[in-house]
Amino acid sequence: MQGILYLCATPIGNLEDMTFRAIRILREVNLIAAEDTRRTRKLLTHFEIHTPLIRFDENCKEKVAEKILERLQAGESVAVVSDAGLPAISDPGADLVKLAIDNDIKVCPIPGANAALSALICSGLDTKKFLFAGFPPKTKKNRREFLQKLSTVEETVIFYEAPHRLKNFLEELSEVFGERQTVLARELTKVHEEFLRGKISELIEKISEPRGEFVILIEGQKISEVIEVPEENISEVVEKFLARGLDKKSAMRETAKRFNVSRREIYNALIKEQK
Ligand code: SAM
């Protein structure tokens, strides 16, 4: 019999968000793999959980993953926890899940707190369709490309970002996305929880020295509202998308969506217009 790998949620601020099931599973497993053992030990002490801990973070995850796999194959059960929220969401865990699945080990979720979804449900933005984008890349060039790709999706987009990078990130977001309804969800489930809602420029004005943890949400692009040109002028629509930072292929793809035709038809129409 092989063991089970549990992906176990922990609170994102408020300890009352720990679930009964999470406490039971963390007590019952043979081993807990934690991103930060010191932090997790505090949580375990609070809930009187005495299971052994092993460090499992970005730096050691490959080596430790092999050890965990051996123990799972020997029939022991292991729970993965991150510092906060769901493991494997902008946190270590995903590679271990893949390794377990590749080795026919059962993987089991223990659901609970998550910053992105907690922010989304209180944002007032569209919750039917959304795109979780996680942390933006660190380098300016990669960040710009990342934002450009996201700027044309119609879904609500959700980001994580550290407080000291927030202002700069919002400025870049505004440059690429344009003026749109934006929400900053701060310190979720904690004493200073707050939601700042407004146009992105208003929020940039409002936050001078951001403190605490933030989720950033922005409404998806409403293509029909953003681009107002006569329906028949395809090249003008393509130009508008290019001006918003899209490459030619993406601009043609978005134009094709707008006119509800294939990209080939857009290409042909452009050639015709040029003649
Ligand atoms: N695994 C976590 C989850 O399920 O939400 C996310 C971990 S990620 C390393 C940390 C980021 O999540 C923070 O930089 C912040 O953007 C967001 N975050 C975590 N806790 C938060 C909270 N209480 N309020 C607002 N944002 C939070």
Coordinates of C-alpha atoms and ligand atoms in Angstrom, one line a residue:
M1 CA 0.0 0.0 0.0
Q2 CA 1.3 3.4 -0.9
G3 CA 0.8 6.5 1.2
I4 CA -1.3 9.6 0.2
L5 CA 0.1 13.0 -0.6
Y6 CA -2.2 15.7 1.0
L7 CA -2.1 19.3 -0.2
C8 CA -3.3 21.1 2.9
A9 CA -4.5 24.7 3.1
T10 CA -3.5 26.8 6.1
P11 CA -4.9 30.3 7.1
I12 CA -3.8 33.4 5.2
G13 CA -3.9 35.5 8.3
N14 CA -6.8 34.5 10.5
L15 CA -6.1 31.3 12.5
E16 CA -9.9 30.6 12.7
D17 CA -9.7 29.8 9.0
M18 CA -7.9 26.5 9.8
T19 CA -10.4 23.7 9.0
F20 CA -11.2 20.8 11.3
R21 CA -10.1 18.4 8.5
A22 CA -6.8 20.2 8.1
I23 CA -6.1 19.8 11.8
R24 CA -7.0 16.1 11.7
I25 CA -5.0 15.3 8.6
L26 CA -1.9 17.2 9.9
R27 CA -2.1 15.1 13.1
E28 CA -2.6 11.8 11.3
V29 CA 0.1 12.0 8.6
N30 CA 3.6 10.7 9.2
L31 CA 5.3 13.8 7.9
I32 CA 4.6 17.5 7.1
A33 CA 6.6 19.1 4.3
A34 CA 6.6 22.9 5.0
E35 CA 7.9 25.8 3.1
D36 CA 9.1 27.6 6.3
T37 CA 9.4 25.1 9.2
R38 CA 9.7 27.9 11.8
R39 CA 6.5 29.5 10.8
T40 CA 4.6 26.2 10.4
R41 CA 5.8 25.0 13.8
K42 CA 4.0 28.0 15.4
L43 CA 0.8 27.1 13.6
L44 CA 1.2 23.4 14.7
T45 CA 1.9 24.4 18.3
H46 CA -1.3 26.5 18.3
F47 CA -3.4 23.5 17.1
E48 CA -1.5 21.0 19.2
I49 CA -0.2 19.1 16.3
H50 CA 3.0 17.1 17.0
T51 CA 3.8 15.6 13.6
P52 CA 7.5 15.7 12.4
L53 CA 8.3 18.5 9.9
I54 CA 10.7 18.6 6.9
R55 CA 11.7 21.7 5.1
F56 CA 10.4 21.9 1.5
D57 CA 11.1 25.2 -0.2
E58 CA 12.3 26.5 -3.6
N59 CA 16.0 25.9 -2.8
C60 CA 15.7 22.2 -1.7
K61 CA 12.5 21.0 -3.3
E62 CA 14.1 18.6 -5.8
K63 CA 16.2 16.7 -3.2
V64 CA 13.4 16.7 -0.6
A65 CA 10.8 15.6 -3.2
E66 CA 12.8 12.4 -3.8
K67 CA 12.8 11.7 -0.1
I68 CA 9.1 12.4 0.2
L69 CA 8.4 10.1 -2.7
E70 CA 10.4 7.3 -1.1
R71 CA 8.3 7.6 2.1
L72 CA 5.1 7.7 0.2
Q73 CA 6.1 4.6 -1.7
A74 CA 6.9 2.9 1.6
G75 CA 3.3 3.5 2.7
E76 CA 3.6 6.7 4.7
S77 CA 1.4 9.7 4.3
V78 CA 2.7 13.2 3.8
A79 CA 1.0 16.6 4.0
V80 CA 2.4 19.6 2.1
V81 CA 1.7 23.0 3.6
S82 CA 2.9 26.5 2.5
D83 CA 3.4 29.6 4.6
A84 CA -0.2 30.6 3.9
G85 CA -3.1 29.5 1.9
L86 CA -3.1 26.7 -0.7
P87 CA 0.2 25.0 -1.4
A88 CA 1.1 24.9 -5.2
I89 CA -0.6 28.3 -5.7
S90 CA 2.4 30.7 -6.1
D91 CA 4.0 28.4 -3.6
P92 CA 6.0 25.2 -3.7
G93 CA 4.1 22.0 -4.2
A94 CA 3.2 21.7 -7.9
D95 CA 6.3 19.8 -8.8
L96 CA 5.8 17.3 -6.0
V97 CA 2.2 16.7 -7.1
K98 CA 3.4 15.9 -10.6
L99 CA 6.1 13.6 -9.2
A100 CA 3.5 11.8 -7.1
I101 CA 1.1 11.5 -10.0
D102 CA 3.8 10.1 -12.3
N103 CA 4.5 7.5 -9.6
D104 CA 0.8 6.5 -9.2
I105 CA 0.6 8.0 -5.7
K106 CA -2.8 9.3 -4.7
V107 CA -3.0 13.1 -4.3
C108 CA -5.7 14.6 -2.0
P109 CA -6.7 18.2 -1.5
I110 CA -7.5 19.6 1.9
P111 CA -9.2 22.9 0.8
G112 CA -9.2 26.1 2.7
A113 CA -8.0 29.7 2.6
N114 CA -6.7 31.2 -0.6
A115 CA -5.9 34.9 -1.2
A116 CA -6.8 35.1 -4.9
L117 CA -10.3 33.7 -4.5
S118 CA -11.0 35.5 -1.3
A119 CA -10.2 38.7 -3.0
L120 CA -12.2 37.9 -6.1
I121 CA -15.4 37.1 -4.4
C122 CA -15.4 40.5 -2.6
S123 CA -14.1 42.5 -5.5
G124 CA -17.3 43.3 -7.3
L125 CA -15.7 42.4 -10.6
D126 CA -16.9 39.6 -12.9
T127 CA -16.5 36.3 -11.1
K128 CA -17.9 34.1 -13.8
K129 CA -14.7 34.1 -15.8
F130 CA -11.3 35.0 -14.3
L131 CA -7.6 34.5 -15.0
F132 CA -5.2 34.0 -12.1
A133 CA -1.8 35.4 -13.2
G134 CA 0.1 35.1 -9.9
F135 CA 3.3 37.2 -9.4
P136 CA 4.5 39.3 -12.3
P137 CA 8.0 38.6 -13.6
K138 CA 10.8 40.5 -11.9
T139 CA 12.5 42.0 -15.0
K140 CA 10.9 45.0 -16.6
K141 CA 11.0 43.6 -20.1
N142 CA 9.4 40.2 -19.1
R143 CA 6.9 42.1 -17.0
R144 CA 5.9 44.2 -20.0
E145 CA 5.4 41.2 -22.3
F146 CA 3.5 39.4 -19.5
L147 CA 1.1 42.4 -19.1
Q148 CA 0.7 42.8 -22.9
K149 CA -0.4 39.2 -23.3
L150 CA -2.9 39.7 -20.5
S151 CA -4.2 43.1 -21.6
T152 CA -6.6 41.7 -24.1
V153 CA -8.3 39.0 -22.2
E154 CA -11.9 39.5 -21.4
E155 CA -11.7 37.8 -18.0
T156 CA -11.0 39.5 -14.6
V157 CA -7.3 39.2 -14.1
I158 CA -5.8 38.5 -10.6
F159 CA -2.2 39.3 -9.6
Y160 CA -0.1 38.8 -6.5
E161 CA 2.6 41.4 -5.8
A162 CA 4.8 42.4 -2.9
P163 CA 4.0 45.8 -1.2
H164 CA 7.3 47.4 -2.1
R165 CA 6.7 46.7 -5.8
L166 CA 3.0 47.5 -5.8
K167 CA 3.1 51.2 -6.8
N168 CA 5.5 50.6 -9.7
F169 CA 3.4 47.5 -10.8
L170 CA 0.2 49.5 -10.8
E171 CA 1.8 52.2 -12.9
E172 CA 3.0 49.7 -15.5
L173 CA -0.4 47.9 -15.4
S174 CA -2.1 51.3 -16.1
E175 CA 0.2 52.0 -19.0
V176 CA -0.5 48.6 -20.7
F177 CA -4.1 48.0 -19.7
G178 CA -5.4 51.6 -19.8
E179 CA -8.0 53.0 -17.4
R180 CA -10.1 50.2 -16.0
Q181 CA -11.9 49.3 -12.8
T182 CA -9.3 47.9 -10.4
V183 CA -9.5 46.4 -6.9
L184 CA -6.7 46.2 -4.2
A185 CA -7.5 43.5 -1.6
R186 CA -5.3 44.2 1.4
E187 CA -4.5 42.1 4.5
L188 CA -7.3 39.6 3.8
T189 CA -8.8 38.0 6.9
K190 CA -6.5 40.1 9.2
V191 CA -7.3 43.1 11.5
H192 CA -6.6 45.7 8.8
E193 CA -8.4 44.0 6.0
E194 CA -9.6 46.5 3.3
F195 CA -10.8 46.7 -0.2
L196 CA -9.8 49.7 -2.4
R197 CA -12.0 49.9 -5.5
G198 CA -11.8 52.4 -8.3
K199 CA -10.2 53.3 -11.6
I200 CA -6.5 52.4 -11.6
S201 CA -5.3 56.0 -11.7
E202 CA -7.4 56.8 -8.6
L203 CA -5.9 53.8 -6.7
I204 CA -2.4 54.9 -7.7
E205 CA -3.1 58.3 -6.2
K206 CA -4.6 56.7 -3.0
I207 CA -1.8 54.4 -2.0
S208 CA 1.4 56.2 -1.1
E209 CA 3.3 53.7 1.0
P210 CA 1.6 50.4 0.7
R211 CA 1.9 48.1 3.7
G212 CA 0.8 44.5 4.2
E213 CA -0.2 41.9 1.7
F214 CA -2.1 42.7 -1.5
V215 CA -4.1 41.0 -4.2
I216 CA -4.6 43.1 -7.3
L217 CA -7.6 42.5 -9.5
I218 CA -8.5 44.3 -12.8
E219 CA -11.5 44.0 -15.0
G220 CA -11.0 42.3 -18.4
Q221 CA -11.0 44.1 -21.6
K222 CA -14.3 45.1 -23.1
I223 CA -13.3 45.1 -26.7
S224 CA -16.4 46.7 -28.0
E225 CA -16.1 49.6 -25.6
V226 CA -12.3 50.1 -26.0
I227 CA -12.2 50.2 -29.8
E228 CA -14.6 52.5 -31.4
V229 CA -14.0 52.6 -35.2
P230 CA -16.2 52.1 -38.2
E231 CA -16.8 48.3 -38.5
E232 CA -15.5 48.2 -42.1
N233 CA -12.1 49.7 -41.3
I234 CA -10.1 46.6 -40.4
S235 CA -6.6 48.2 -40.6
E236 CA -7.6 50.9 -38.1
V237 CA -8.7 48.2 -35.6
V238 CA -5.4 46.4 -36.1
E239 CA -3.5 49.7 -35.6
K240 CA -5.3 50.3 -32.3
F241 CA -4.3 46.9 -31.0
L242 CA -0.7 47.5 -32.1
A243 CA -0.7 50.8 -30.3
R244 CA -1.8 49.0 -27.1
G245 CA 1.4 47.0 -27.3
L246 CA 0.3 43.8 -29.0
D247 CA 2.5 42.1 -31.6
K248 CA 1.1 41.9 -35.2
K249 CA -0.1 38.3 -34.8
S250 CA -2.0 39.0 -31.6
A251 CA -3.4 42.2 -33.0
M252 CA -4.8 40.3 -36.0
R253 CA -6.1 37.6 -33.8
E254 CA -7.9 40.1 -31.6
T255 CA -9.3 42.0 -34.7
A256 CA -10.5 38.6 -36.0
K257 CA -12.4 38.0 -32.7
R258 CA -13.8 41.5 -32.9
F259 CA -15.2 40.9 -36.4
N260 CA -16.1 37.3 -35.7
V261 CA -14.0 36.1 -38.7
S262 CA -10.9 34.0 -39.1
R263 CA -7.4 35.6 -38.9
R264 CA -6.8 34.6 -42.5
E265 CA -9.8 36.8 -43.5
I266 CA -8.3 39.7 -41.6
Y267 CA -5.0 39.2 -43.4
N268 CA -6.7 39.2 -46.8
A269 CA -8.7 42.3 -45.9
L270 CA -5.6 44.1 -44.9
I271 CA -3.9 43.3 -48.2
K272 CA -7.0 44.4 -50.0
E273 CA -7.1 47.7 -48.1
Q274 CA -3.5 48.4 -48.9
K275 CA -4.0 48.0 -52.7
Ligands
SAM1 N1 -0.5 30.1 -1.5 C1 -1.1 31.4 -1.2 C2 -2.6 31.4 -1.5 O1 -3.2 30.3 -1.7 O2 -3.2 32.4 -1.6 C3 -0.3 32.5 -1.9 C4 1.1 32.6 -1.5 S1 2.0 33.8 -2.3 C5 3.7 33.3 -1.9 C6 1.9 35.2 -1.3 C7 1.1 36.3 -1.9 O3 -0.3 36.0 -1.8 C8 1.3 37.7 -1.3 O4 2.4 38.4 -1.8 C9 0.0 38.4 -1.6 O5 0.0 38.9 -2.9 C10 -1.0 37.2 -1.5 N2 -1.6 37.1 -0.1 C11 -1.3 36.1 0.7 N3 -2.0 36.4 1.9 C12 -2.7 37.5 1.7 C13 -3.6 38.3 2.5 N4 -3.9 37.9 3.8 N5 -4.1 39.4 2.0 C14 -3.8 39.8 0.7 N6 -3.0 39.1 -0.1 C15 -2.4 38.0 0.4

